[in-house]
CSV table of C-alpha atoms and ligand atoms in Angstrom, one decimal:
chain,number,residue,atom,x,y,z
A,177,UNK,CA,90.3,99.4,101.4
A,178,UNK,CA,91.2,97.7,105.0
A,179,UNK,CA,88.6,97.4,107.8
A,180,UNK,CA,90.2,99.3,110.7
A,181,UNK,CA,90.0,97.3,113.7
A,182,UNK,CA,91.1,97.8,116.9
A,183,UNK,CA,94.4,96.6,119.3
A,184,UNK,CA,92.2,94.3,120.8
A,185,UNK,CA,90.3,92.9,117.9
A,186,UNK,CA,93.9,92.6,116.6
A,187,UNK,CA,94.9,90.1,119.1
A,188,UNK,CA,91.6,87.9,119.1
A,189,UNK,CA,92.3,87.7,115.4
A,190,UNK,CA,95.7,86.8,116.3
A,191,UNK,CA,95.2,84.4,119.1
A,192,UNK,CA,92.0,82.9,117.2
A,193,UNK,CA,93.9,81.8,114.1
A,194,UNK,CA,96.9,79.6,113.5
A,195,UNK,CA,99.7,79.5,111.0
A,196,UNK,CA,101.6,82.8,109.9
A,197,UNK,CA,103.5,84.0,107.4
A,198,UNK,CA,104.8,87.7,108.6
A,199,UNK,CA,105.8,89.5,105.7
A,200,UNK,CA,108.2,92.8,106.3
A,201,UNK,CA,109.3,95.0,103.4
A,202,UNK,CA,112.6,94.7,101.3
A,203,UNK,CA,115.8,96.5,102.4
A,204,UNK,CA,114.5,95.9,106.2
A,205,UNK,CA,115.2,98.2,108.5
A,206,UNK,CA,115.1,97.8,112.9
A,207,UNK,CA,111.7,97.8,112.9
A,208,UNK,CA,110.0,95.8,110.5
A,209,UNK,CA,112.9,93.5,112.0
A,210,UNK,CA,111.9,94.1,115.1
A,211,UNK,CA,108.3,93.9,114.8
A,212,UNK,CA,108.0,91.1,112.4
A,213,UNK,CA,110.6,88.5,114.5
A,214,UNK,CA,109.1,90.2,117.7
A,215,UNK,CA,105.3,89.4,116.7
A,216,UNK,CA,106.6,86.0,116.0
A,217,UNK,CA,108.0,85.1,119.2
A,218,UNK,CA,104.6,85.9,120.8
A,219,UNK,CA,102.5,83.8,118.8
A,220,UNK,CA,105.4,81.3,119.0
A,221,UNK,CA,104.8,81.5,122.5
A,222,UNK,CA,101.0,80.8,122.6
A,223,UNK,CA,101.7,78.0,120.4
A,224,UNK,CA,101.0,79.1,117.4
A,225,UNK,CA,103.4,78.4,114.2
A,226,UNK,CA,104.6,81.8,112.6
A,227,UNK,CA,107.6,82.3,110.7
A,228,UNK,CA,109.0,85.8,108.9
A,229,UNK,CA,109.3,86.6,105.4
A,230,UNK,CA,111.2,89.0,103.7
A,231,UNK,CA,112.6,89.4,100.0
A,232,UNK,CA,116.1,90.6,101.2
A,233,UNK,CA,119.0,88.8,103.7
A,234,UNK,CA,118.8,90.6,107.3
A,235,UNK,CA,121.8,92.3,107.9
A,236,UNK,CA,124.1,91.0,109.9
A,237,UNK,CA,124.2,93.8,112.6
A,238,UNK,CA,120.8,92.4,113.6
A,239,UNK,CA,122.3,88.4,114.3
A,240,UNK,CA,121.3,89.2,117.6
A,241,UNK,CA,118.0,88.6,116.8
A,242,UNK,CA,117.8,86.3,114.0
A,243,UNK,CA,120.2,83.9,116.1
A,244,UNK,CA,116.9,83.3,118.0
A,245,UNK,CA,115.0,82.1,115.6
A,246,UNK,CA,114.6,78.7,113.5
A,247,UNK,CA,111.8,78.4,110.3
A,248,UNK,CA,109.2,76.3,111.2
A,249,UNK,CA,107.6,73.7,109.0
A,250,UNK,CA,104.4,74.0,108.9
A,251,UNK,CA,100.9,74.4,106.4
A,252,UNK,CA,100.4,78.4,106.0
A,253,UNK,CA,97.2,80.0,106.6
A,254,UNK,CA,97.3,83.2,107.8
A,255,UNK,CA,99.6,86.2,105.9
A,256,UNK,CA,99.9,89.1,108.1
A,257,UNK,CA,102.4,91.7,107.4
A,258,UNK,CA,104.1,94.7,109.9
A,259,UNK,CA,105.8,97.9,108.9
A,260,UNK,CA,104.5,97.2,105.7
A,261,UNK,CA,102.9,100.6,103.8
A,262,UNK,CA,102.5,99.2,100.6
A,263,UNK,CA,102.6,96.0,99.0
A,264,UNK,CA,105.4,97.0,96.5
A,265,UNK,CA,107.5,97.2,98.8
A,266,UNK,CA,107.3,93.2,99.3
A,267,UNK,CA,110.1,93.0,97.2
A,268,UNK,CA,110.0,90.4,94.0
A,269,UNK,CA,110.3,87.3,96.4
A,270,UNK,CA,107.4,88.5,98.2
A,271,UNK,CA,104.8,89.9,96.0
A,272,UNK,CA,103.0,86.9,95.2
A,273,UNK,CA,101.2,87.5,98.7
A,274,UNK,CA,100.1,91.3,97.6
A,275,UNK,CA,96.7,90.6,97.3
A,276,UNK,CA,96.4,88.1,100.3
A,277,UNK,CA,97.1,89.5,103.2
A,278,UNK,CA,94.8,89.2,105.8
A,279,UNK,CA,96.0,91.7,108.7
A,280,UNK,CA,98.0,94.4,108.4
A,281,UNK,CA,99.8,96.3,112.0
A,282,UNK,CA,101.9,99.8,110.6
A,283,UNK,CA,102.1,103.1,111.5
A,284,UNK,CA,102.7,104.9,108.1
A,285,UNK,CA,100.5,107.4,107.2
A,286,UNK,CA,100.8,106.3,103.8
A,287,UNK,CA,99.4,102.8,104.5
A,288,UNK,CA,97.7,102.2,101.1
A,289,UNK,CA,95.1,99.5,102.9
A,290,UNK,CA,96.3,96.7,100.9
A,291,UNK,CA,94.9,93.9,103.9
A,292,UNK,CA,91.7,92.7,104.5
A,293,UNK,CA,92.1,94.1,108.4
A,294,UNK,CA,94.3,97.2,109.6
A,295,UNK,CA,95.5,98.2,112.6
A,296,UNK,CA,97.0,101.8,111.8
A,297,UNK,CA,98.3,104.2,114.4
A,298,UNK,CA,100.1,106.8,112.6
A,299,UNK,CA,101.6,108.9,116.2
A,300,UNK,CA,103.3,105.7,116.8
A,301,UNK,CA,106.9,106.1,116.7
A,302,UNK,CA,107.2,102.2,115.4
A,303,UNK,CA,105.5,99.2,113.7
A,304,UNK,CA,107.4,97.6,117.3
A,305,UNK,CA,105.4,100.4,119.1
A,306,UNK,CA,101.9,98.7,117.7
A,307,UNK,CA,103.1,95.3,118.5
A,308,UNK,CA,103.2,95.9,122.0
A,309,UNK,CA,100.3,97.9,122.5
A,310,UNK,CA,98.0,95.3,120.6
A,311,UNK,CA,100.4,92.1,122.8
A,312,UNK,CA,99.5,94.1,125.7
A,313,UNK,CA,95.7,94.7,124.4
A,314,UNK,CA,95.3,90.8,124.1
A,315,UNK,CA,97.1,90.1,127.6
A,316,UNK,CA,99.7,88.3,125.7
A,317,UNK,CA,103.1,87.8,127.6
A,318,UNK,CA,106.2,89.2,126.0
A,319,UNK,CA,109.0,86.9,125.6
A,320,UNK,CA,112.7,88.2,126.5
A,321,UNK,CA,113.3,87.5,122.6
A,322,UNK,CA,110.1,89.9,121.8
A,323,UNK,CA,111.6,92.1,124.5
A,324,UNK,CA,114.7,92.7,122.4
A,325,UNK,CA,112.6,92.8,119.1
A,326,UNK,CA,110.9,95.5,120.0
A,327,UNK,CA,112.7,97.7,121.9
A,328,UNK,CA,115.1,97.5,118.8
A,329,UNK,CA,112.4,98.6,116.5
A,330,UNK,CA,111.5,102.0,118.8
A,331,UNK,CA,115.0,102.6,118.9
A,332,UNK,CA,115.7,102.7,115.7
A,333,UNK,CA,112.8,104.2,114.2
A,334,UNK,CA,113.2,107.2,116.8
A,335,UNK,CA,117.0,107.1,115.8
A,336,UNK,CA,117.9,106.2,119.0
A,337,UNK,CA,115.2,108.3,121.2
A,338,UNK,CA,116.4,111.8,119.6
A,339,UNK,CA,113.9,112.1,116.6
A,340,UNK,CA,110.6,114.0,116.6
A,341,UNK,CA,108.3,111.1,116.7
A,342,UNK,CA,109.7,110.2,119.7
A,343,UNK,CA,107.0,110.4,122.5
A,344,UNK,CA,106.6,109.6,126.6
A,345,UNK,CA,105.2,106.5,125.0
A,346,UNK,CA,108.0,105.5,123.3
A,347,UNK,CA,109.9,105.8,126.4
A,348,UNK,CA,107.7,104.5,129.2
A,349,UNK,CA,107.1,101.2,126.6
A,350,UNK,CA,111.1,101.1,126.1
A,351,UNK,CA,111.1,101.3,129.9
A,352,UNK,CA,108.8,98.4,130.5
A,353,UNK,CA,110.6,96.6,128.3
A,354,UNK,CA,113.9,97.3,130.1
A,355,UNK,CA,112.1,96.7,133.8
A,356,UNK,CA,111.0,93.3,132.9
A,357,UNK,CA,114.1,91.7,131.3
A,358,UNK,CA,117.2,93.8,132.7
A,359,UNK,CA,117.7,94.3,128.4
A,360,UNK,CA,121.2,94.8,127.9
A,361,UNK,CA,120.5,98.4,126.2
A,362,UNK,CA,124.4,99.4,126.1
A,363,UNK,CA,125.1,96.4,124.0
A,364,UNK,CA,122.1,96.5,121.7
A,365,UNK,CA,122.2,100.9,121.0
A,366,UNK,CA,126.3,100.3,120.0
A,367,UNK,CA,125.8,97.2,117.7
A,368,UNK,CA,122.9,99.1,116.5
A,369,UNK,CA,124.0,102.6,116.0
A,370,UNK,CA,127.9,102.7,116.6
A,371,UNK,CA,129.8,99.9,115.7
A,372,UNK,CA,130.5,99.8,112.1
A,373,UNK,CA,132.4,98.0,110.0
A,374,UNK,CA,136.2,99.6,108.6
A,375,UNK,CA,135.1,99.2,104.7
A,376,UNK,CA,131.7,100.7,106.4
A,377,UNK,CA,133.1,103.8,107.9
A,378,UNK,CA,135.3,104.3,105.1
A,379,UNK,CA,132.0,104.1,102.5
A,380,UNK,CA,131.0,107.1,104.3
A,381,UNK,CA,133.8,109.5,104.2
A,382,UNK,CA,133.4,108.7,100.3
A,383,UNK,CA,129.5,109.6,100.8
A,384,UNK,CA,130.6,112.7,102.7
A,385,UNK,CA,132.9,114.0,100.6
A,386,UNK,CA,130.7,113.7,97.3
A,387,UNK,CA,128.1,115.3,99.2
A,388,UNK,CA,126.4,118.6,97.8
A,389,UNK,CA,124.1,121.0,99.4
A,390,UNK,CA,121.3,123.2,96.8
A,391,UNK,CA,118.4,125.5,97.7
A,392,UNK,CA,120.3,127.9,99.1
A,393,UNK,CA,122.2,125.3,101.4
A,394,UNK,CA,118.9,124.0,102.5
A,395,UNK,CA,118.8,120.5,100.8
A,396,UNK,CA,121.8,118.0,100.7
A,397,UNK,CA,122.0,115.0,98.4
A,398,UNK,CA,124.2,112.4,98.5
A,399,UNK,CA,124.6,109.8,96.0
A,400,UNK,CA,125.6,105.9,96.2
A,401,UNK,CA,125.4,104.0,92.6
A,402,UNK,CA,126.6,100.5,92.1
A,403,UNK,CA,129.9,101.2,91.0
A,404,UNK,CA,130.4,102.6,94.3
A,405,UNK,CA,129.2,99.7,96.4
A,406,UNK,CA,131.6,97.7,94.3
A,407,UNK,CA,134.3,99.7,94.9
A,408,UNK,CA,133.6,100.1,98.7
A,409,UNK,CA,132.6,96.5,98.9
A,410,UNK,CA,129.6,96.9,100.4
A,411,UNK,CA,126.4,95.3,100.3
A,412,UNK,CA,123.2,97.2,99.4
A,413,UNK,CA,121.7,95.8,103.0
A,414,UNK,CA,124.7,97.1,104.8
A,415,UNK,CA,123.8,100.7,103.7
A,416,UNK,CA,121.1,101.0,106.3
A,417,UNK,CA,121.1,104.2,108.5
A,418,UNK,CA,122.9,106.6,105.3
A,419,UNK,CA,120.4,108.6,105.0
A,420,UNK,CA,121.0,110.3,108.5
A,421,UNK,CA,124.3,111.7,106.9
A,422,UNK,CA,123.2,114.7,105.2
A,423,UNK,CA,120.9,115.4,108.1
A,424,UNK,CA,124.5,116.2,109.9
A,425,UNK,CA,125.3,119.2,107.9
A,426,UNK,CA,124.3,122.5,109.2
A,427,UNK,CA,121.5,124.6,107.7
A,428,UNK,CA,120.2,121.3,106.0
A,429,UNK,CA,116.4,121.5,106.0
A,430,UNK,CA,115.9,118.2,104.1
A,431,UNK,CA,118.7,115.7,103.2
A,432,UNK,CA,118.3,113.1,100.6
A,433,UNK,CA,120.1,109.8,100.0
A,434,UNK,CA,119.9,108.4,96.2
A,435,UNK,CA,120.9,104.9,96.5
A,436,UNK,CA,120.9,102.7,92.9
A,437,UNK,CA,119.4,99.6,93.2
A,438,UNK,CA,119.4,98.8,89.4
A,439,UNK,CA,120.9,100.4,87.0
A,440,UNK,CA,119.3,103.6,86.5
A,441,UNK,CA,117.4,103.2,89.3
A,442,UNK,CA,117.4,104.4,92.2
A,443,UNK,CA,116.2,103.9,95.7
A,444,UNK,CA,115.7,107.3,97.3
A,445,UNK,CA,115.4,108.2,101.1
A,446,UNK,CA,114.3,111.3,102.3
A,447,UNK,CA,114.2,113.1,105.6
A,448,UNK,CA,113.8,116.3,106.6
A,449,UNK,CA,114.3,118.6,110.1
A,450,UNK,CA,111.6,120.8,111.1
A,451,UNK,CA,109.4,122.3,108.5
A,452,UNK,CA,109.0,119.9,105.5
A,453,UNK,CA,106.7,117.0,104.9
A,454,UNK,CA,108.9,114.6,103.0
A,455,UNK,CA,105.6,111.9,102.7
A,456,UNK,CA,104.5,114.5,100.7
A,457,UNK,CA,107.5,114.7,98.3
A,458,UNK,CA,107.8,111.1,98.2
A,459,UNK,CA,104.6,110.5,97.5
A,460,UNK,CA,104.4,112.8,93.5
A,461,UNK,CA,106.8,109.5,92.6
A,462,UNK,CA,104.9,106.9,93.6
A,463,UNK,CA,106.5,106.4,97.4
A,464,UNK,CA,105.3,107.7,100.6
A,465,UNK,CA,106.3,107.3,104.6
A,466,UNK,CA,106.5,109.6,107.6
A,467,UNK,CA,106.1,113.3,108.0
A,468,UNK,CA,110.4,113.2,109.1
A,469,UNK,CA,111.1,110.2,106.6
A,470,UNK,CA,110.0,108.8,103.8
A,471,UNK,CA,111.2,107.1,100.3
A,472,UNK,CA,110.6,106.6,96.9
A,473,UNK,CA,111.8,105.2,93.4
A,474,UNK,CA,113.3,107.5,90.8
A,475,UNK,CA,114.6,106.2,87.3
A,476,UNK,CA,117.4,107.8,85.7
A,477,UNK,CA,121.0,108.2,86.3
A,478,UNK,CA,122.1,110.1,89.5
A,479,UNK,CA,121.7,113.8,88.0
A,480,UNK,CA,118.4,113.4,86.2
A,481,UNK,CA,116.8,111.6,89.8
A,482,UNK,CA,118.8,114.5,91.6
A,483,UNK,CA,117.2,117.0,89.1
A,484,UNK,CA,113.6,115.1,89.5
A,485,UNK,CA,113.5,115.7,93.3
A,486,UNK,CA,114.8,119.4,93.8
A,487,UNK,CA,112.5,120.9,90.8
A,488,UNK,CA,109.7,119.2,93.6
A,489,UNK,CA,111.3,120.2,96.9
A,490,UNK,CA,112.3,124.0,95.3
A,491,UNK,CA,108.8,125.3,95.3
A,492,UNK,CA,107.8,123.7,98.7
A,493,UNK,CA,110.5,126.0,100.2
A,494,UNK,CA,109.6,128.7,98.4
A,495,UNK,CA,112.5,128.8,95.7
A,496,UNK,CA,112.8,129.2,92.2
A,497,UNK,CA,114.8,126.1,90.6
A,498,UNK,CA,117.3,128.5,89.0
A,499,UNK,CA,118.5,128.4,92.5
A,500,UNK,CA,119.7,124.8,92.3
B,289,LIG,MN1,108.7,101.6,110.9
């Protein structure tokens, strides 16, 4: 297990060491982006050499971050990972590092307390949210490019300042942020949340429209298999933010997004309302996350994982299965 240390001992750690590789988990999402590029630009910035590392391409929507940023060349040392839960979720590229990583910053729950040294605060919204309080902690200065890092991680984690974990924290951080570098919010919250791309939006009328709703109207599921990427022409990375579809559809208690990664495999992401704990769901196959979203890995084809996940959720509402 991890030694828990503190947002200060986090930052003499970081500031007394040189050299990083910042690992951030496959299929990355705004805020292991944000706080893995974000964390980099602040030890950049104290001189230290750190580059990120992550198994899969960044999507493009996020080019206005990654267009800041250059590898460096340098001997690694140090392997520190953000928004990172669990080391399988390095991705193949990645998982060489698994057992040597020395400090880990994440706010799941779930954190299996892979590194050497932890900092864990599960009420924050964002891995982005940690970064700046430890940044702050060690009186490091935060970069314009940090700036935009982060404040894209807390937004999109708290899709967009609406979702429970949202906190006056959140907010008064987002506003320092904003105070010190005039960010250019409107730009950043419509590349990140409205602007999609045609074959995008028409992927998800097809996800709409296959969508189905069990337990009593309860539970939606929608399904995305290869074939359909194919079809659709889009790239597993640019399927970020589907799983906030059946979340749209009223009634819907917890909604659940099977997405096939290989065949007969699939990638599952779960979020839920009010009422359910999908980390808990998640975690009776193996996965695990937050109390409002989480993920796991089913095998099988798309009925047998759809199957798999309502004979778990049924009984946590209170329903027999027969009601699927
Ligand atoms: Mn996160």
């Amino acid at each position: 297990m991890s030694e828990s240390i503190t947002l200060k001992a986090a930052a003499e750690y970081l500031q007394s060491h040189d050299n990083y590789y910042i690992l951030i988990h496959q299929s990355p999402d705004g805020d292991a982006i944000g706080s893995g590029y974000g964390l980099c630009f602040a030890l950049r910035l104290i001189g230290k050499k750190a580059n990120v590392m992550c198994s899969d391409p960044i999507p493009e929507k996020y080019d206005f971050i990654t267009s800041r940023y250059e590898p460096q060349r340098f001997t690694h040392s140090v392997t520190i990972s953000t928004d990172l839960a669990d080391t399988r979720l390095l991705g193949k590229a990645l998982s060489g590092y698994s057992d040597y990583i020395e400090l880990a910053i994440d706010h799941h729950k779930s954190n299996t307390g892979f590194a050497d040294k932890l900092v864990l605060d599960s009420s924050a919204s964002s891995a982005c949210e940690v970064v700046y309080e430890i940044l702050t902690a060690g009186n490091m200065q935060v970069s314009l490019d940090t700036a935009i890092c982060l404040y894209t991680g807390i937004a999109t984690d708290t899709g967009c300042f609406k979702y429970e974990c949202t906190t006056p924290r959140c907010h008064v951080i987002a506003s320092k942020l904003m105070e010190q570098y005039n960010l250019p919010i409107g730009r950043i919250n419509r590349t990140l949340f409205d602007i999609k791309s045609m074959e995008r939006l028409k992927f998800e009328t097809k996800i709409i429209s296959n969508m189905q709703v069990y337990l009593d109207g309860k539970c939606a599921v929608a399904a995305i298999t290869l074939a359909d990427l194919e079809r659709y022409d889009v790239k597993p990375e640019d399927t970020e933010g589907v799983a906030s579809l059946p979340m749209q559809i009223k009634g819907v208690e917890v909604g659940i997004t099977l997405k096939e990664r290989e065949e007969n495999k699939f990638k599952v992401s779960m979020r839920s309302a009010e009422f359910i704990d999908v980390s808990e769901i998640c975690a009776k196959f193996g996965g695990g996350g937050h109390t409002r979203a989480a993920g796991c890995f089913i095998e099988g084809d798309a009925d047998q994982v759809r199957m798999k996940i309502l004979a778990a959720i049924a009984p946590i509402m209170g329903m027999d299965l027969w009601m699927v």
